[in-house]
């Protein structure tokens, strides 16, 4: 292949087609050598490092061409002195083809080898015959890219370096080098006395020993070895930066070493302290990308355990695997995840080995020499491709543990019969199809059998002889239809979840625990009655009654028969003297038997049944009852807690959500004085007597949402331990007295009728979340908002702002969002909502669940809408642009996505271009466990796919085929149960970002769309979720209801729900047509006129104008909205009133024609409420002139109502009807901004003046724009938030500061603090004098209507 020498910086000529000889491969290499800067936070290239257009043209000629970014070694400096002078290595851009070999690139670069790093982790040396560009293309293809052209484009993106990176030299980190080897020439003195003199010697700390040479700079002479395990390392006080190393034992030796710098002293002390603290001689060299062990390690002959996991160890090297036999005392060796391919035979010569781990190395067979390891006790061979085991393995008579899970065995190896010390058969994740009990009967030493995640379909019994030895059997996640294990008379524990069992037969002689959830069981036969049975789990089956033998079990403590078809609970079960936990939820039980005797029952779950009442003696006989969940029944009353005056109830958690309870049930609650959590949501409560609430002093969490309450009793102030109050969706008009509670943390009073709030002078420091959205008549004063400034999350309604007449909020959909942290300390869910997307003709909704991390969901919330908007421009196929959106978002996560992952769900509504007769289509894509459900004609239509090991057999098989280790809790490598996610790139290729995509055409029968995370759908079925919110008018109240139901049904994790109400149909159009034909999207011919446009309604949170405020947000951001007196009538006055001409109002169905210019929708990132836009603390932001600042709070007492933006030029609908705009507006051009509408980024694309765009970019206003919210919502701030700056920097108008429409009784005023009046006036005057008035243009002059001043 022709090679091109590196050229100067700048774009180079594309390679000419080489005229290579026949023996050379056709292709070419082009090296662009530049001093390319890298982003320090992402280690990726910036825009100036991209190659030029000529190189791109060369790539476009053939999709097999591409480029490889070649990084220099990132070796950290060896000392602090050289740290300051260390600089980033140069980066080379190599143009090549998929046929270019690594050896050819090395020859062109003058390198010995190339190195490949995946996901910022391990680095391996490429073989000379490997093809780097083909590796990149294969990687992208496995991620999910299908189009070769797109693969080529993605391969040229430097951001790919966070997932896949090539190096010309092996990169090393200083801390890694310290842990492997410390060496240097230092002054050394032997012994504790001063008889010996100091002398310069070579000193090495490697493994478990300190090595000191006898001659300076010489490693060939005698080396003094000092074992450090169990010894001491102490500071020498008489000499600066000196350490004394001592060995263990009575005849301990000591060496004093003097270091030159403090940094060296600390490095040696830190590493030596780890060695001397060990009890056994252990060396951990895992995850260092080693190809061989350091040569000095062989001086540590006392090593007993060597960990070389996750490396790339080679065989034939000076310190390779073939030399490990030199460790004469080695007992344990871990070589897992080294991708050896072939078993290293020389390991069989280490006769001292007792433990050997060779998992995940790609072995297809084992050598017969493995029989020489006669002392071996533990052998791990999981995650390979083994199909047989050699007979010589039977010689290992001391072998007590053999792991061969996730291999390719089709039957149990016969060698198990010879290994009599083994007591377990661990063969999970293999390919067994038949369970042969005859083979197990011949192995009398086997007690535990683990055959989960195989392909078992049938069971074979060779004879009627019973097995008296097997005590534990695990058959989870197979395909068994019938299972008869009655011959296993000693069986104590059986796991058979997630099969297809219809009937199960067992022996009850020794049975203690049985787990048979998620099958199709109609009968479970156990004989004789299991007298030792303690736990029985039969949930999610088809049982119509509790088995009789279960009622007779005398020691049963846990019984779970939820999600079955039960119609009654036997008296013998409920009155059992041993039963402590009974789960009978999601059945058809109509009544419970009356208790006669006292029972030890502690937990009773009877939710989702048909109960109308509870047994009268339930609380008086079950005195140990701590937890009762009777939600989703038809209860009208509650039984009394006690018959006498004093209650003995121990009840602490009571869930009664979604029943028919009235005020009469409240007095009964007083009989439970230890009640800590009480849920009475979605009942028929109208009052809550104050005297009754006063007695619930132990109450910590109270949920009264979805009732008809008008007040919360003032005696709630006596509940001193209360930390959570949820009372949304009531008729509460008076704010409860909860702000004096010392432990209050979370208060939700949304969707009520609050009008004012009376608050104390100081709020409790524990208050973190206050939700007041949906209270349309609530007006908050400045003093109140000032008091709320320290709250982490404050949610209130955003009052309507005057908008330009050219845009209008979509009437085809509106959304509501609810997120609850549950019992977790942080909220790891973020949501995305854009009601007006892509020039106002669509909408985007999304939900992201990071499980245990909150960073990735917020990053996805920031970027995913922008990525979708860009991908829509490149393709019209919903499958293509949705898949690319997920894949690009996966890449954009950068380093954050290497170790963290997130489930993602994205729903895109757009005009349906494929079907001209319909209006909109809905495209849904998801990875992970977030799901979307469409309500069509009252019935749920699932649109997503759950990518988890338990629910997707195809994905589970894919992960198994790629030899991932699936732990017993069904998690890939013990990390996550998801098989597809965004992020977690280090789990590639097991975890992929390719989404499931579905599309449907929206019709008039489509009522709403529900988005939810895993926790929501685990506790609510699709049908129940749809029926619960169909009749709710407000989408915010609907979303909150779903979260409340999930928590009442047992959810303790983060739960999030978004409800999108759909109003699809031509009758939903709100265009003001005025006799004009409305050009619509492709496939539309909209000519229908609306005779009676809908009247302006009072905005609420359901219409998408709720905003969230953190402690970092200014008070003025609230006061400028709630203090407004402008009426919507001003925006609906027609042309007859003499106003300026305005564009035609259009809806999403009939958008305003545009010039086709693509404009990205901005979005801002948010990470926590304590950070500013640049990621620093909010105190670092520059102060705003003319604004009073107090810590993180900004106070501006100014009110503004009318801000008119520039109007589109040359609009067909305008030139026909209206005159040309004034010169000032004509010169501004067409700009776009985003208006915040609710707590998630429900941005509307609005025209904005050029002056205002420049104003937003000015330093004085940069700290106000792009404010971040505490819950991760991405909402650009309104135009009215930079109030003083608008007033001072706005162009001078004919009258006053702002031109407002003519009003009959103007009441608008600027409210400026007295101490700022003179300063504001002076700034306005100076600014206006510094900006000359524009000269009017006679051609475009138009007579303005009468305007009035808005006075100070």
mmCIF file of N, CA, C and O in Angstrom, residues 985-1061:
data_model
loop_
_atom_site.group_PDB
_atom_site.id
_atom_site.type_symbol
_atom_site.label_atom_id
_atom_site.label_comp_id
_atom_site.label_asym_id
_atom_site.label_seq_id
_atom_site.Cartn_x
_atom_site.Cartn_y
_atom_site.Cartn_z
ATOM 1 N N UNK A 985 -21.140 1.874 28.396
ATOM 2 C CA UNK A 985 -20.397 1.376 27.246
ATOM 3 C C UNK A 985 -19.385 0.307 27.635
ATOM 4 O O UNK A 985 -18.979 -0.493 26.781
ATOM 5 N N UNK A 986 -18.985 0.266 28.895
ATOM 6 C CA UNK A 986 -18.006 -0.754 29.283
ATOM 7 C C UNK A 986 -18.617 -2.144 29.291
ATOM 8 O O UNK A 986 -17.884 -3.136 29.379
ATOM 9 N N UNK A 987 -19.949 -2.231 29.199
ATOM 10 C CA UNK A 987 -20.604 -3.534 29.114
ATOM 11 C C UNK A 987 -20.878 -3.949 27.674
ATOM 12 O O UNK A 987 -21.635 -4.885 27.440
ATOM 13 N N UNK A 988 -20.301 -3.259 26.719
ATOM 14 C CA UNK A 988 -20.415 -3.664 25.314
ATOM 15 C C UNK A 988 -19.676 -4.987 25.140
ATOM 16 O O UNK A 988 -18.606 -5.184 25.735
ATOM 17 N N UNK A 989 -20.166 -5.926 24.342
ATOM 18 C CA UNK A 989 -21.338 -5.875 23.459
ATOM 19 C C UNK A 989 -22.614 -6.430 24.076
ATOM 20 O O UNK A 989 -23.582 -6.654 23.382
ATOM 21 N N UNK A 990 -22.603 -6.647 25.404
ATOM 22 C CA UNK A 990 -23.801 -7.219 26.024
ATOM 23 C C UNK A 990 -24.916 -6.181 26.111
ATOM 24 O O UNK A 990 -26.078 -6.488 25.880
ATOM 25 N N UNK A 991 -24.561 -4.942 26.443
ATOM 26 C CA UNK A 991 -25.537 -3.858 26.542
ATOM 27 C C UNK A 991 -25.393 -2.971 25.314
ATOM 28 O O UNK A 991 -24.307 -2.448 25.045
ATOM 29 N N UNK A 992 -26.469 -2.816 24.555
ATOM 30 C CA UNK A 992 -26.447 -2.042 23.319
ATOM 31 C C UNK A 992 -27.449 -0.889 23.396
ATOM 32 O O UNK A 992 -28.439 -0.960 24.133
ATOM 33 N N UNK A 993 -27.229 0.175 22.615
ATOM 34 C CA UNK A 993 -28.142 1.321 22.633
ATOM 35 C C UNK A 993 -29.198 1.311 21.539
ATOM 36 O O UNK A 993 -29.976 2.258 21.431
ATOM 37 N N UNK A 994 -29.243 0.273 20.717
ATOM 38 C CA UNK A 994 -30.202 0.253 19.611
ATOM 39 C C UNK A 994 -31.616 0.128 20.150
ATOM 40 O O UNK A 994 -31.940 -0.797 20.887
ATOM 41 N N UNK A 995 -32.521 1.040 19.783
ATOM 42 C CA UNK A 995 -33.857 1.057 20.398
ATOM 43 C C UNK A 995 -34.866 0.199 19.653
ATOM 44 O O UNK A 995 -34.674 -0.180 18.491
ATOM 45 N N UNK A 996 -35.944 -0.084 20.357
ATOM 46 C CA UNK A 996 -37.145 -0.634 19.723
ATOM 47 C C UNK A 996 -37.979 0.538 19.233
ATOM 48 O O UNK A 996 -38.188 1.525 19.954
ATOM 49 N N UNK A 997 -38.488 0.473 18.012
ATOM 50 C CA UNK A 997 -39.197 1.588 17.393
ATOM 51 C C UNK A 997 -40.548 1.101 16.897
ATOM 52 O O UNK A 997 -40.653 0.049 16.258
ATOM 53 N N UNK A 998 -41.579 1.859 17.200
ATOM 54 C CA UNK A 998 -42.917 1.561 16.699
ATOM 55 C C UNK A 998 -43.575 2.864 16.283
ATOM 56 O O UNK A 998 -43.336 3.911 16.877
ATOM 57 N N UNK A 999 -44.415 2.783 15.266
ATOM 58 C CA UNK A 999 -45.117 3.959 14.757
ATOM 59 C C UNK A 999 -46.597 3.627 14.616
ATOM 60 O O UNK A 999 -46.966 2.501 14.263
ATOM 61 N N UNK A 1000 -47.409 4.617 14.881
ATOM 62 C CA UNK A 1000 -48.851 4.466 14.734
ATOM 63 C C UNK A 1000 -49.450 5.790 14.316
ATOM 64 O O UNK A 1000 -48.930 6.857 14.653
ATOM 65 N N UNK A 1001 -50.515 5.707 13.571
ATOM 66 C CA UNK A 1001 -51.220 6.903 13.128
ATOM 67 C C UNK A 1001 -52.262 7.289 14.166
ATOM 68 O O UNK A 1001 -53.074 6.469 14.577
ATOM 69 N N UNK A 1002 -52.198 8.526 14.613
ATOM 70 C CA UNK A 1002 -53.141 9.008 15.616
ATOM 71 C C UNK A 1002 -54.491 9.299 14.970
ATOM 72 O O UNK A 1002 -54.564 9.911 13.902
ATOM 73 N N UNK A 1003 -55.528 8.866 15.639
ATOM 74 C CA UNK A 1003 -56.882 9.071 15.143
ATOM 75 C C UNK A 1003 -57.708 9.756 16.231
ATOM 76 O O UNK A 1003 -57.227 10.025 17.335
ATOM 77 N N UNK A 1004 -58.955 10.009 15.906
ATOM 78 C CA UNK A 1004 -59.838 10.668 16.854
ATOM 79 C C UNK A 1004 -60.158 9.779 18.043
ATOM 80 O O UNK A 1004 -60.582 10.247 19.097
ATOM 81 N N UNK A 1005 -59.922 8.463 17.906
ATOM 82 C CA UNK A 1005 -60.166 7.535 19.012
ATOM 83 C C UNK A 1005 -59.039 7.556 20.048
ATOM 84 O O UNK A 1005 -59.178 6.986 21.123
ATOM 85 N N UNK A 1006 -57.909 8.184 19.720
ATOM 86 C CA UNK A 1006 -56.776 8.217 20.638
ATOM 87 C C UNK A 1006 -56.993 9.326 21.659
ATOM 88 O O UNK A 1006 -57.065 10.506 21.307
ATOM 89 N N UNK A 1007 -57.072 8.929 22.927
ATOM 90 C CA UNK A 1007 -57.427 9.859 23.985
ATOM 91 C C UNK A 1007 -56.218 10.416 24.720
ATOM 92 O O UNK A 1007 -56.157 11.612 24.995
ATOM 93 N N UNK A 1008 -55.278 9.560 25.051
ATOM 94 C CA UNK A 1008 -54.139 10.035 25.829
ATOM 95 C C UNK A 1008 -52.964 9.088 25.676
ATOM 96 O O UNK A 1008 -53.111 7.954 25.200
ATOM 97 N N UNK A 1009 -51.806 9.583 26.097
ATOM 98 C CA UNK A 1009 -50.563 8.825 26.040
ATOM 99 C C UNK A 1009 -49.930 8.875 27.422
ATOM 100 O O UNK A 1009 -49.827 9.950 28.021
ATOM 101 N N UNK A 1010 -49.509 7.721 27.916
ATOM 102 C CA UNK A 1010 -48.901 7.629 29.247
ATOM 103 C C UNK A 1010 -47.464 7.163 29.098
ATOM 104 O O UNK A 1010 -47.194 6.151 28.453
ATOM 105 N N UNK A 1011 -46.554 7.918 29.684
ATOM 106 C CA UNK A 1011 -45.146 7.549 29.744
ATOM 107 C C UNK A 1011 -44.796 7.278 31.193
ATOM 108 O O UNK A 1011 -45.144 8.064 32.083
ATOM 109 N N UNK A 1012 -44.101 6.185 31.453
ATOM 110 C CA UNK A 1012 -43.748 5.851 32.826
ATOM 111 C C UNK A 1012 -42.456 5.073 32.896
ATOM 112 O O UNK A 1012 -42.044 4.420 31.924
ATOM 113 N N UNK A 1013 -41.824 5.134 34.053
ATOM 114 C CA UNK A 1013 -40.591 4.381 34.237
ATOM 115 C C UNK A 1013 -40.905 2.984 34.771
ATOM 116 O O UNK A 1013 -42.060 2.604 34.927
ATOM 117 N N UNK A 1014 -39.870 2.246 35.071
ATOM 118 C CA UNK A 1014 -40.028 0.848 35.480
ATOM 119 C C UNK A 1014 -40.884 0.711 36.726
ATOM 120 O O UNK A 1014 -41.763 -0.159 36.801
ATOM 121 N N UNK A 1015 -40.660 1.568 37.715
ATOM 122 C CA UNK A 1015 -41.385 1.447 38.977
ATOM 123 C C UNK A 1015 -42.886 1.644 38.788
ATOM 124 O O UNK A 1015 -43.688 1.007 39.480
ATOM 125 N N UNK A 1016 -43.272 2.515 37.862
ATOM 126 C CA UNK A 1016 -44.705 2.735 37.637
ATOM 127 C C UNK A 1016 -45.377 1.492 37.086
ATOM 128 O O UNK A 1016 -46.423 1.053 37.576
ATOM 129 N N UNK A 1017 -44.776 0.900 36.052
ATOM 130 C CA UNK A 1017 -45.421 -0.243 35.393
ATOM 131 C C UNK A 1017 -45.260 -1.531 36.176
ATOM 132 O O UNK A 1017 -45.956 -2.509 35.890
ATOM 133 N N UNK A 1018 -44.379 -1.573 37.147
ATOM 134 C CA UNK A 1018 -44.305 -2.747 38.006
ATOM 135 C C UNK A 1018 -45.492 -2.838 38.947
ATOM 136 O O UNK A 1018 -45.835 -3.924 39.419
ATOM 137 N N UNK A 1019 -46.133 -1.697 39.233
ATOM 138 C CA UNK A 1019 -47.223 -1.677 40.198
ATOM 139 C C UNK A 1019 -48.563 -1.330 39.579
ATOM 140 O O UNK A 1019 -49.591 -1.449 40.244
ATOM 141 N N UNK A 1020 -48.583 -0.888 38.343
ATOM 142 C CA UNK A 1020 -49.833 -0.601 37.657
ATOM 143 C C UNK A 1020 -49.860 -1.332 36.323
ATOM 144 O O UNK A 1020 -48.889 -1.276 35.553
ATOM 145 N N UNK A 1021 -50.945 -2.022 36.049
ATOM 146 C CA UNK A 1021 -51.112 -2.634 34.737
ATOM 147 C C UNK A 1021 -51.512 -1.565 33.732
ATOM 148 O O UNK A 1021 -51.937 -0.462 34.092
ATOM 149 N N UNK A 1022 -51.379 -1.888 32.452
ATOM 150 C CA UNK A 1022 -51.750 -0.932 31.412
ATOM 151 C C UNK A 1022 -53.225 -0.546 31.526
ATOM 152 O O UNK A 1022 -53.582 0.635 31.433
ATOM 153 N N UNK A 1023 -54.061 -1.549 31.733
ATOM 154 C CA UNK A 1023 -55.499 -1.281 31.807
ATOM 155 C C UNK A 1023 -55.841 -0.398 33.000
ATOM 156 O O UNK A 1023 -56.640 0.539 32.883
ATOM 157 N N UNK A 1024 -55.244 -0.686 34.135
ATOM 158 C CA UNK A 1024 -55.543 0.111 35.319
ATOM 159 C C UNK A 1024 -55.053 1.544 35.164
ATOM 160 O O UNK A 1024 -55.737 2.492 35.580
ATOM 161 N N UNK A 1025 -53.883 1.726 34.575
ATOM 162 C CA UNK A 1025 -53.358 3.079 34.400
ATOM 163 C C UNK A 1025 -54.257 3.896 33.491
ATOM 164 O O UNK A 1025 -54.534 5.075 33.752
ATOM 165 N N UNK A 1026 -54.718 3.284 32.408
ATOM 166 C CA UNK A 1026 -55.580 4.001 31.469
ATOM 167 C C UNK A 1026 -56.922 4.345 32.111
ATOM 168 O O UNK A 1026 -57.408 5.485 32.010
ATOM 169 N N UNK A 1027 -57.526 3.380 32.780
ATOM 170 C CA UNK A 1027 -58.833 3.637 33.384
ATOM 171 C C UNK A 1027 -58.746 4.634 34.534
ATOM 172 O O UNK A 1027 -59.721 5.327 34.838
ATOM 173 N N UNK A 1028 -57.588 4.732 35.170
ATOM 174 C CA UNK A 1028 -57.447 5.637 36.309
ATOM 175 C C UNK A 1028 -57.428 7.100 35.894
ATOM 176 O O UNK A 1028 -57.825 7.966 36.677
ATOM 177 N N UNK A 1029 -56.987 7.398 34.683
ATOM 178 C CA UNK A 1029 -56.821 8.803 34.301
ATOM 179 C C UNK A 1029 -57.726 9.234 33.156
ATOM 180 O O UNK A 1029 -57.680 10.401 32.753
ATOM 181 N N UNK A 1030 -58.530 8.350 32.637
ATOM 182 C CA UNK A 1030 -59.375 8.720 31.488
ATOM 183 C C UNK A 1030 -60.337 9.839 31.839
ATOM 184 O O UNK A 1030 -60.606 10.715 31.010
ATOM 185 N N UNK A 1031 -60.867 9.821 33.041
ATOM 186 C CA UNK A 1031 -61.889 10.791 33.426
ATOM 187 C C UNK A 1031 -61.313 12.016 34.119
ATOM 188 O O UNK A 1031 -62.055 12.898 34.499
ATOM 189 N N UNK A 1032 -60.020 12.056 34.300
ATOM 190 C CA UNK A 1032 -59.389 13.208 34.944
ATOM 191 C C UNK A 1032 -59.181 14.295 33.900
ATOM 192 O O UNK A 1032 -58.636 14.043 32.824
ATOM 193 N N UNK A 1033 -59.617 15.503 34.213
ATOM 194 C CA UNK A 1033 -59.577 16.586 33.236
ATOM 195 C C UNK A 1033 -58.185 17.193 33.094
ATOM 196 O O UNK A 1033 -57.792 17.608 32.008
ATOM 197 N N UNK A 1034 -57.458 17.273 34.168
ATOM 198 C CA UNK A 1034 -56.155 17.941 34.176
ATOM 199 C C UNK A 1034 -55.049 16.902 33.991
ATOM 200 O O UNK A 1034 -54.948 15.961 34.779
ATOM 201 N N UNK A 1035 -54.195 17.031 32.982
ATOM 202 C CA UNK A 1035 -53.116 16.043 32.808
ATOM 203 C C UNK A 1035 -52.128 16.037 33.963
ATOM 204 O O UNK A 1035 -51.548 14.995 34.264
ATOM 205 N N UNK A 1036 -51.915 17.189 34.615
ATOM 206 C CA UNK A 1036 -51.037 17.196 35.774
ATOM 207 C C UNK A 1036 -51.635 16.366 36.900
ATOM 208 O O UNK A 1036 -50.945 15.557 37.533
ATOM 209 N N UNK A 1037 -52.914 16.553 37.170
ATOM 210 C CA UNK A 1037 -53.571 15.749 38.196
ATOM 211 C C UNK A 1037 -53.572 14.274 37.827
ATOM 212 O O UNK A 1037 -53.452 13.401 38.696
ATOM 213 N N UNK A 1038 -53.689 13.982 36.530
ATOM 214 C CA UNK A 1038 -53.661 12.584 36.088
ATOM 215 C C UNK A 1038 -52.301 11.955 36.336
ATOM 216 O O UNK A 1038 -52.197 10.818 36.818
ATOM 217 N N UNK A 1039 -51.238 12.685 36.031
ATOM 218 C CA UNK A 1039 -49.893 12.151 36.247
ATOM 219 C C UNK A 1039 -49.626 11.944 37.735
ATOM 220 O O UNK A 1039 -49.047 10.927 38.141
ATOM 221 N N UNK A 1040 -50.051 12.891 38.545
ATOM 222 C CA UNK A 1040 -49.848 12.743 39.982
ATOM 223 C C UNK A 1040 -50.659 11.577 40.535
ATOM 224 O O UNK A 1040 -50.229 10.886 41.463
ATOM 225 N N UNK A 1041 -51.826 11.372 39.993
ATOM 226 C CA UNK A 1041 -52.642 10.247 40.453
ATOM 227 C C UNK A 1041 -51.951 8.924 40.183
ATOM 228 O O UNK A 1041 -51.965 8.013 41.023
ATOM 229 N N UNK A 1042 -51.325 8.793 39.030
ATOM 230 C CA UNK A 1042 -50.626 7.551 38.709
ATOM 231 C C UNK A 1042 -49.480 7.296 39.684
ATOM 232 O O UNK A 1042 -49.288 6.167 40.158
ATOM 233 N N UNK A 1043 -48.708 8.339 39.975
ATOM 234 C CA UNK A 1043 -47.598 8.163 40.917
ATOM 235 C C UNK A 1043 -48.105 7.837 42.314
ATOM 236 O O UNK A 1043 -47.513 7.017 43.023
ATOM 237 N N UNK A 1044 -49.194 8.483 42.708
ATOM 238 C CA UNK A 1044 -49.765 8.201 44.019
ATOM 239 C C UNK A 1044 -50.252 6.766 44.109
ATOM 240 O O UNK A 1044 -50.043 6.078 45.119
ATOM 241 N N UNK A 1045 -50.886 6.279 43.048
ATOM 242 C CA UNK A 1045 -51.345 4.886 43.044
ATOM 243 C C UNK A 1045 -50.169 3.926 43.152
ATOM 244 O O UNK A 1045 -50.222 2.944 43.897
ATOM 245 N N UNK A 1046 -49.108 4.205 42.400
ATOM 246 C CA UNK A 1046 -47.943 3.318 42.441
ATOM 247 C C UNK A 1046 -47.348 3.268 43.846
ATOM 248 O O UNK A 1046 -46.982 2.189 44.335
ATOM 249 N N UNK A 1047 -47.262 4.410 44.507
ATOM 250 C CA UNK A 1047 -46.711 4.411 45.867
ATOM 251 C C UNK A 1047 -47.630 3.704 46.850
ATOM 252 O O UNK A 1047 -47.170 2.999 47.749
ATOM 253 N N UNK A 1048 -48.916 3.884 46.672
ATOM 254 C CA UNK A 1048 -49.855 3.200 47.573
ATOM 255 C C UNK A 1048 -49.888 1.696 47.332
ATOM 256 O O UNK A 1048 -50.265 0.933 48.225
ATOM 257 N N UNK A 1049 -49.526 1.265 46.163
ATOM 258 C CA UNK A 1049 -49.525 -0.165 45.850
ATOM 259 C C UNK A 1049 -48.228 -0.852 46.248
ATOM 260 O O UNK A 1049 -48.068 -2.034 45.990
ATOM 261 N N UNK A 1050 -47.298 -0.097 46.825
ATOM 262 C CA UNK A 1050 -46.087 -0.721 47.334
ATOM 263 C C UNK A 1050 -44.796 -0.231 46.741
ATOM 264 O O UNK A 1050 -43.720 -0.742 47.106
ATOM 265 N N UNK A 1051 -44.829 0.755 45.845
ATOM 266 C CA UNK A 1051 -43.598 1.250 45.230
ATOM 267 C C UNK A 1051 -42.832 2.103 46.232
ATOM 268 O O UNK A 1051 -43.382 3.058 46.799
ATOM 269 N N UNK A 1052 -41.569 1.804 46.451
ATOM 270 C CA UNK A 1052 -40.714 2.572 47.341
ATOM 271 C C UNK A 1052 -39.563 3.231 46.598
ATOM 272 O O UNK A 1052 -38.741 3.911 47.201
ATOM 273 N N UNK A 1053 -39.515 3.047 45.286
ATOM 274 C CA UNK A 1053 -38.429 3.581 44.470
ATOM 275 C C UNK A 1053 -38.879 4.866 43.789
ATOM 276 O O UNK A 1053 -40.012 5.319 43.951
ATOM 277 N N UNK A 1054 -37.963 5.477 43.014
ATOM 278 C CA UNK A 1054 -38.336 6.627 42.193
ATOM 279 C C UNK A 1054 -39.433 6.226 41.226
ATOM 280 O O UNK A 1054 -39.347 5.179 40.566
ATOM 281 N N UNK A 1055 -40.452 7.045 41.121
ATOM 282 C CA UNK A 1055 -41.537 6.777 40.177
ATOM 283 C C UNK A 1055 -41.831 8.062 39.417
ATOM 284 O O UNK A 1055 -41.882 9.145 39.988
ATOM 285 N N UNK A 1056 -41.995 7.930 38.112
ATOM 286 C CA UNK A 1056 -42.294 9.071 37.256
ATOM 287 C C UNK A 1056 -43.375 8.712 36.258
ATOM 288 O O UNK A 1056 -43.417 7.601 35.730
ATOM 289 N N UNK A 1057 -44.271 9.675 36.001
ATOM 290 C CA UNK A 1057 -45.362 9.463 35.048
ATOM 291 C C UNK A 1057 -45.610 10.768 34.308
ATOM 292 O O UNK A 1057 -45.590 11.844 34.893
ATOM 293 N N UNK A 1058 -45.837 10.647 33.018
ATOM 294 C CA UNK A 1058 -46.236 11.780 32.191
ATOM 295 C C UNK A 1058 -47.486 11.379 31.420
ATOM 296 O O UNK A 1058 -47.532 10.312 30.807
ATOM 297 N N UNK A 1059 -48.499 12.227 31.477
ATOM 298 C CA UNK A 1059 -49.758 11.992 30.781
ATOM 299 C C UNK A 1059 -49.924 13.084 29.730
ATOM 300 O O UNK A 1059 -49.875 14.273 30.049
ATOM 301 N N UNK A 1060 -50.094 12.659 28.489
ATOM 302 C CA UNK A 1060 -50.281 13.583 27.370
ATOM 303 C C UNK A 1060 -51.706 13.392 26.861
ATOM 304 O O UNK A 1060 -52.060 12.320 26.359
ATOM 305 N N UNK A 1061 -52.531 14.415 27.024
ATOM 306 C CA UNK A 1061 -53.898 14.364 26.515
ATOM 307 C C UNK A 1061 -53.897 14.740 25.039
ATOM 308 O O UNK A 1061 -53.313 15.743 24.640
#
